[in-house]
Short mmCIF file of C-alpha atoms in Angstrom, two decimals:
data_model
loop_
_atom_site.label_atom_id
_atom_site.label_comp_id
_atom_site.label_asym_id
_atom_site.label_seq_id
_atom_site.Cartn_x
_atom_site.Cartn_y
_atom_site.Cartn_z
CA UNK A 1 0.74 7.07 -19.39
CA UNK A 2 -1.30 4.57 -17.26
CA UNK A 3 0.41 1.07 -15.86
CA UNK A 4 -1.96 -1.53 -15.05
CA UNK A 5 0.25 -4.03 -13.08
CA UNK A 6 -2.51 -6.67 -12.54
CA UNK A 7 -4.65 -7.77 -15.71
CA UNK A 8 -6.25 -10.98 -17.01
CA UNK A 9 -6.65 -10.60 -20.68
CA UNK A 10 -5.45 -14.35 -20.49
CA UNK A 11 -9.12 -14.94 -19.30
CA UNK A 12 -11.75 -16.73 -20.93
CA UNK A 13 -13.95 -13.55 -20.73
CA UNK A 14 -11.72 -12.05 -23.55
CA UNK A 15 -11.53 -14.67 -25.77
CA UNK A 16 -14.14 -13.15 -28.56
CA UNK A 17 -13.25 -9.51 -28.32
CA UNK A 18 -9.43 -9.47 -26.77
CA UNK A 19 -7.70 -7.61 -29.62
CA UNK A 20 -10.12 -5.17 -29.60
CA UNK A 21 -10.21 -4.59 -25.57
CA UNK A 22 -6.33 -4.31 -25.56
CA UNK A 23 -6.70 -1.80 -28.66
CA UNK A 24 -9.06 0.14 -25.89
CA UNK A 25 -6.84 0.42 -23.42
CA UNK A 26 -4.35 1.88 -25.51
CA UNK A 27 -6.77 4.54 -26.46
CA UNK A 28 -7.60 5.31 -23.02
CA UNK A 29 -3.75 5.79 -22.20
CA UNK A 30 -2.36 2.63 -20.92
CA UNK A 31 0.63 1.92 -21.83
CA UNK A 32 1.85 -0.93 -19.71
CA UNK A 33 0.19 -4.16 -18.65
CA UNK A 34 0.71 -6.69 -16.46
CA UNK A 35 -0.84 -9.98 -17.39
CA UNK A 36 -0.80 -11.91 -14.72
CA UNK A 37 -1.58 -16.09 -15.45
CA UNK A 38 -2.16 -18.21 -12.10
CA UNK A 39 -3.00 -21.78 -13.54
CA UNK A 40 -2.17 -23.77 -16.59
CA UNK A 41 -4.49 -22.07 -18.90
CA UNK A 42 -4.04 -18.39 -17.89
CA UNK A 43 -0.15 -18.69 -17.88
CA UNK A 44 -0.40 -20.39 -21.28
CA UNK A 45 -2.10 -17.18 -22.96
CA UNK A 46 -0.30 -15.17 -21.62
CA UNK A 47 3.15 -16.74 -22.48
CA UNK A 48 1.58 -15.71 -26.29
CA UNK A 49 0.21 -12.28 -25.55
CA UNK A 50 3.26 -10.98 -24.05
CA UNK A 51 5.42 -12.61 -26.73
CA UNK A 52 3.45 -10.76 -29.43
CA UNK A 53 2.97 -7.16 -27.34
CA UNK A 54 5.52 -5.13 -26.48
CA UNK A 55 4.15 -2.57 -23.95
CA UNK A 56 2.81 -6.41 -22.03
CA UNK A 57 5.13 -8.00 -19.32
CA UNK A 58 3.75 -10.87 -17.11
CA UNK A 59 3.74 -12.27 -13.89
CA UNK A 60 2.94 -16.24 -13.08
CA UNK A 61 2.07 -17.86 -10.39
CA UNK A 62 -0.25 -20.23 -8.99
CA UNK A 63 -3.52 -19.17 -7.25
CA UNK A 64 -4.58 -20.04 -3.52
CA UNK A 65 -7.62 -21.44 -4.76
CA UNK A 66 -5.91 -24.02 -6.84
CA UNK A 67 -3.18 -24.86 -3.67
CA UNK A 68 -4.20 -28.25 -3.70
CA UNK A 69 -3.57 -29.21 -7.12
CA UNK A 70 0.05 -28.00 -6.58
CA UNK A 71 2.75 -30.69 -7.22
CA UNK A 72 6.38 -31.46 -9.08
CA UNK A 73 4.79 -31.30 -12.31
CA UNK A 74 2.71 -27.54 -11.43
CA UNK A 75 5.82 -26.58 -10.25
CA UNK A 76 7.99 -27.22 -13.00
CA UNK A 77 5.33 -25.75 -15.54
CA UNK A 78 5.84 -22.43 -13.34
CA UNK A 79 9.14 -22.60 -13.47
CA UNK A 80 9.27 -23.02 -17.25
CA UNK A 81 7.47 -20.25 -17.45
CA UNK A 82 9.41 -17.80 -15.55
CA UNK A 83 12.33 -18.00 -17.45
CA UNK A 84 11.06 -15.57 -19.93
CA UNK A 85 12.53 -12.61 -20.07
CA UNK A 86 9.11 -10.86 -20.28
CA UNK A 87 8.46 -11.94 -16.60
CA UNK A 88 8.36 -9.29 -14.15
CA UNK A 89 7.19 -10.97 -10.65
CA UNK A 90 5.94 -14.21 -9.46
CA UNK A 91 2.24 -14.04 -8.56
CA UNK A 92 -0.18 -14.05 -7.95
CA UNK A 93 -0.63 -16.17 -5.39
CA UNK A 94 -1.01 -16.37 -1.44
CA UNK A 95 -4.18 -17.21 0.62
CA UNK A 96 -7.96 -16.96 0.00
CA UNK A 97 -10.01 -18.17 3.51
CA UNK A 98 -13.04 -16.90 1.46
CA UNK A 99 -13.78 -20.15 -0.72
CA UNK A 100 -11.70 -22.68 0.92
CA UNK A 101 -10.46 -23.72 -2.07
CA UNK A 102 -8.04 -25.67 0.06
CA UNK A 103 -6.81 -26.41 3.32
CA UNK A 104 -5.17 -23.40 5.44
CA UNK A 105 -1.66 -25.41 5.75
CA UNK A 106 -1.63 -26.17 2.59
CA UNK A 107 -2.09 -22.74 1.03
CA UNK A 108 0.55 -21.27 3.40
CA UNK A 109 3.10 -24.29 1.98
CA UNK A 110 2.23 -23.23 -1.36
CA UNK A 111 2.68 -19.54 -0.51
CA UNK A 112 5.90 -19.71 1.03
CA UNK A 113 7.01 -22.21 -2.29
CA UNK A 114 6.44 -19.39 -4.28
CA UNK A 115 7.97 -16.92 -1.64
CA UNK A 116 10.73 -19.53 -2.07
CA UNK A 117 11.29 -18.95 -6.04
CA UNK A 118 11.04 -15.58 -6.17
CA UNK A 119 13.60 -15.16 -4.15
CA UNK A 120 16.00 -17.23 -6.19
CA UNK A 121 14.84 -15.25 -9.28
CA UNK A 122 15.39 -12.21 -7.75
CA UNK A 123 11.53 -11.16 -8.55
CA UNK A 124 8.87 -8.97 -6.12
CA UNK A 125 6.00 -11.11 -6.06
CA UNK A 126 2.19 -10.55 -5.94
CA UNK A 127 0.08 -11.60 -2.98
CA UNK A 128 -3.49 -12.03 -3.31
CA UNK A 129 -5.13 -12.59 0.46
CA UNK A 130 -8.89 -12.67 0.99
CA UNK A 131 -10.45 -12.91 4.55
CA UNK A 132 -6.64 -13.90 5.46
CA UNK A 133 -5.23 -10.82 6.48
CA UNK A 134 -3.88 -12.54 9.92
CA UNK A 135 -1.92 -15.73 8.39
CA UNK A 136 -0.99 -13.27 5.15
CA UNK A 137 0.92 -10.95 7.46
CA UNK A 138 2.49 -13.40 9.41
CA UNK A 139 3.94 -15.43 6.17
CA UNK A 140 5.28 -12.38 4.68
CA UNK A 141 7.27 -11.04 7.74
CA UNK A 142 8.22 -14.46 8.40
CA UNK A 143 9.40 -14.71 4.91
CA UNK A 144 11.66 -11.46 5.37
CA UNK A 145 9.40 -10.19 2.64
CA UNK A 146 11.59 -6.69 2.45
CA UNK A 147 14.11 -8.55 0.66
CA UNK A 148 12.30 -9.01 -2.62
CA UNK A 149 9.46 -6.17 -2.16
CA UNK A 150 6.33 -7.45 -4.40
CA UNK A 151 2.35 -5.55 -4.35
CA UNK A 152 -0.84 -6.53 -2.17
CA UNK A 153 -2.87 -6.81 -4.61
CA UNK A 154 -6.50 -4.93 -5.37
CA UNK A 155 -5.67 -3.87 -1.55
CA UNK A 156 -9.44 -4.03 -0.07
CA UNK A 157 -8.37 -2.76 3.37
CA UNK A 158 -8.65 -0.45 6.13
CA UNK A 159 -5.22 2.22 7.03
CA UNK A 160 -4.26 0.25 9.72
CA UNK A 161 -3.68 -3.04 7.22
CA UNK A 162 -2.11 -0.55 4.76
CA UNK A 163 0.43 0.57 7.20
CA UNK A 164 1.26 -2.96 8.73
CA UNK A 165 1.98 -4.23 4.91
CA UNK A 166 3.90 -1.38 4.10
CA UNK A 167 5.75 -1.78 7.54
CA UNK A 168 6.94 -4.88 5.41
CA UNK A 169 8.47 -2.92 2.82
CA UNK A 170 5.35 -4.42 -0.03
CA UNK A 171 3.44 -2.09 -2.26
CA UNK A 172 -0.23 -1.48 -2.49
CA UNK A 173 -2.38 -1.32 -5.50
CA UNK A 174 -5.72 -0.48 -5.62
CA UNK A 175 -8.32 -1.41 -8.09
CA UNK A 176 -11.91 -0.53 -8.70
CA UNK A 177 -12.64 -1.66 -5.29
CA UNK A 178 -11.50 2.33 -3.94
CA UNK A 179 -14.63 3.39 -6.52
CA UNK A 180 -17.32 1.77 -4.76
CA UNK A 181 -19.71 3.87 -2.47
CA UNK A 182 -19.01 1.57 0.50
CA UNK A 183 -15.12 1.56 0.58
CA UNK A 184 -14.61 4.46 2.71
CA UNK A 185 -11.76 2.74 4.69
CA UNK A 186 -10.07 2.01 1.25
CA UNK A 187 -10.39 4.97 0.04
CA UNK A 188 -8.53 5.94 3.48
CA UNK A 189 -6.06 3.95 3.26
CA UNK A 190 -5.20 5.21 -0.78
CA UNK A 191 -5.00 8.58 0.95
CA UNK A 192 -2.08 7.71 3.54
CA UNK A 193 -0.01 5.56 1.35
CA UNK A 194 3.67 7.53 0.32
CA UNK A 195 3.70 8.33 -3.36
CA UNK A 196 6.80 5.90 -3.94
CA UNK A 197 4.72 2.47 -2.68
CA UNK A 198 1.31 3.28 -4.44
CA UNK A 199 0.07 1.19 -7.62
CA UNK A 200 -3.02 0.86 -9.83
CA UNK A 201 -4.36 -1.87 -11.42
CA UNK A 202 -7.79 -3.00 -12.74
CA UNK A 203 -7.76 -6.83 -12.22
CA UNK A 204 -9.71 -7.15 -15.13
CA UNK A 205 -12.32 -8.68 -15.84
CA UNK A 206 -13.54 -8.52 -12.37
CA UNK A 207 -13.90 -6.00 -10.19
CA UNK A 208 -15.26 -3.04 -12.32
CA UNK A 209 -15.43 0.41 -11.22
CA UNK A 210 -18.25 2.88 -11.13
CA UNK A 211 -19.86 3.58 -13.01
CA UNK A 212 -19.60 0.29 -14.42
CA UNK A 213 -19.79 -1.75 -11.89
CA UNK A 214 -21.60 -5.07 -12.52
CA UNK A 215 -19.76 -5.50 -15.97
CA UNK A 216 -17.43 -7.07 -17.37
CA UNK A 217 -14.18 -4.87 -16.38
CA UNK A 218 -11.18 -4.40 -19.12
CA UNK A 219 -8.28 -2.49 -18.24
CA UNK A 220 -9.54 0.76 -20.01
CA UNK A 221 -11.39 1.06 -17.30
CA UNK A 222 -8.40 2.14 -14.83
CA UNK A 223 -8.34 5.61 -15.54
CA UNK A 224 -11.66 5.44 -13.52
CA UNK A 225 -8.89 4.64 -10.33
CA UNK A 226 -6.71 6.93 -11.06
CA UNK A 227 -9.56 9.43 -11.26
CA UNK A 228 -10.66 8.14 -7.97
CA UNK A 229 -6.97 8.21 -6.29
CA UNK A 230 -6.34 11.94 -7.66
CA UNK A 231 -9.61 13.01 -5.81
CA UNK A 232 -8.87 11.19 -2.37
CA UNK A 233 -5.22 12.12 -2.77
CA UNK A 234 -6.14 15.68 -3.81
CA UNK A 235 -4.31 15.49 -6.25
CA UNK A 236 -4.18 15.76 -10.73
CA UNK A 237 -5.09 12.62 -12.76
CA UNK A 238 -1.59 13.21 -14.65
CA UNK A 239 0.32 13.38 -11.16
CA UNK A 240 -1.24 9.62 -10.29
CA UNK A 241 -1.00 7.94 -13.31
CA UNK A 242 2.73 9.20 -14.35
CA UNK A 243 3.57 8.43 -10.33
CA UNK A 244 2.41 4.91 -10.79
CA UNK A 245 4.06 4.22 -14.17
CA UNK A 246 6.91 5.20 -12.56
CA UNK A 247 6.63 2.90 -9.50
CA UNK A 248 5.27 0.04 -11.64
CA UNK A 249 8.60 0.15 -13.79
CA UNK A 250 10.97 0.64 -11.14
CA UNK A 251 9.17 -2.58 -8.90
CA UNK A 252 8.92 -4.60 -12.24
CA UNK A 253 12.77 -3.75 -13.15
CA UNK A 254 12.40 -2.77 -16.52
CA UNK A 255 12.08 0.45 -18.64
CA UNK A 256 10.64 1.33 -22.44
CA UNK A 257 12.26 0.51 -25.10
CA UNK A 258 11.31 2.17 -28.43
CA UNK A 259 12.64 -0.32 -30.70
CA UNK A 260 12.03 -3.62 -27.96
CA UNK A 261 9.49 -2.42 -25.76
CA UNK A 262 9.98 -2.86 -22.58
CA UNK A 263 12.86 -4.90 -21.42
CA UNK A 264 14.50 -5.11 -18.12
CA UNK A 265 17.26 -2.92 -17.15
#
């Protein structure tokens, strides 16, 4: 049993061939997704995936790169759309220096909104941070981020990052970023991190693993990490991906069902 806690098969990259990529994934031996919407569109396919897949829970937030498009009426949408009781986590959201999507303050307001709401919901939440690693750290221990735990998401860092996140009490989930021939620190950091705070995900459709790097990624493709994490961690395939599943439910709160699905406990 594979968990892949951060998918989009909300995106537009789906849209001719989704039924068929989820049926894939199944075959391949995931049984739990995360779908993960982080603007109006995204959140609005997955509110109907989820509804219609039982081994699919979901996670909404509002990306960094959209900060500045963040208002009353964003905010309300979001909220909407965590009541569901198929929501897991708010996310992802957090800080991306990389595109400058928006200014620096006004990413960290909008991060520490969303800090904000989880926290009333009772929810982990899921941080995406991109050439931010500074500002991202200091936001989440100023936030007393232990109190609602949440993931650092397709972690892309060195040990020494690893360690100061999980010094915070978050998770970390790698992706098909701890595949590629120049990630040796990654792939250093997936070696050190305790069995009870390590995820996988595929982040899907970007990010592909080797060998299939350069294509479009689906979430089939995540038994390529887990492959990955069992060699670095010298460890079996079945140890890492029933580990994960296991830390993936307990995070997310919820546990199978075999009549519901998954519901939360």
């Amino acid at each position: 049993m594979l968990f892949d806690t951060h998918t989009h098969f909300n995106a537009e990259d789906f849209q001719t061939d989704r039924e068929e990529a989820i049926t894939r994934a199944r075959h391949a031996g995931v049984s739990g997704m995360s779908i993960i919407g982080f603007d109006h569109e995204t959140i609005t396919t997955a509110q109907t995936l989820v509804h219609h897949n039982p081994d699919m829970v979901a996670a909404y937030g509002w990306h960094p790169e959209l900060a500045g498009d963040y208002d009353a009426a964003v905010e309300e949408e979001l909220q909407q759309a965590l009541d569901s009781e198929k929501v897991v986590a708010v996310g992802e959201f957090g800080l991306d220096y990389h595109w400058e999507g928006a200014t620096h303050d006004v990413q960290e307001r909008v991060m520490r909104r969303q800090i904000a709401i989880a926290r009333e919901r009772h929810l982990p939440i899921i941080i995406h941070t991109r050439d931010a690693n500074e500002d991202t750290y200091r936001i989440l221990k100023d936030e007393h981020v232990e109190e609602i735990g949440g993931i650092m998401h397709t972690f892309g860092d060195d040990p020494e990052w690893a360690q100061k996140f999980l010094d915070l009490g978050m998770h970390i989930s790698f992706s098909g970023v701890v595949t590629f021939k120049k990630s040796k620190a990654v792939r250093k950091a997936a070696a050190m991190i305790p069995n009870e705070r390590l995820l996988i995900e595929t982040d899907s459709p970007y990010l592909s693993p080797e060998p299939h790097r350069g294509k479009r990624n689906e979430s089939a493709n995540i038994r390529y990490v887990a492959t990955r994490l069992a060699d670095v961690r010298d460890t079996s395939y079945e140890e890492i991906a029933a580990l994960t599943y296991q830390n993936a439910c307990r995070l997310f709160n919820i546990h199978w069902d075999e009549e519901k699905g998954f519901v939360k406990n």
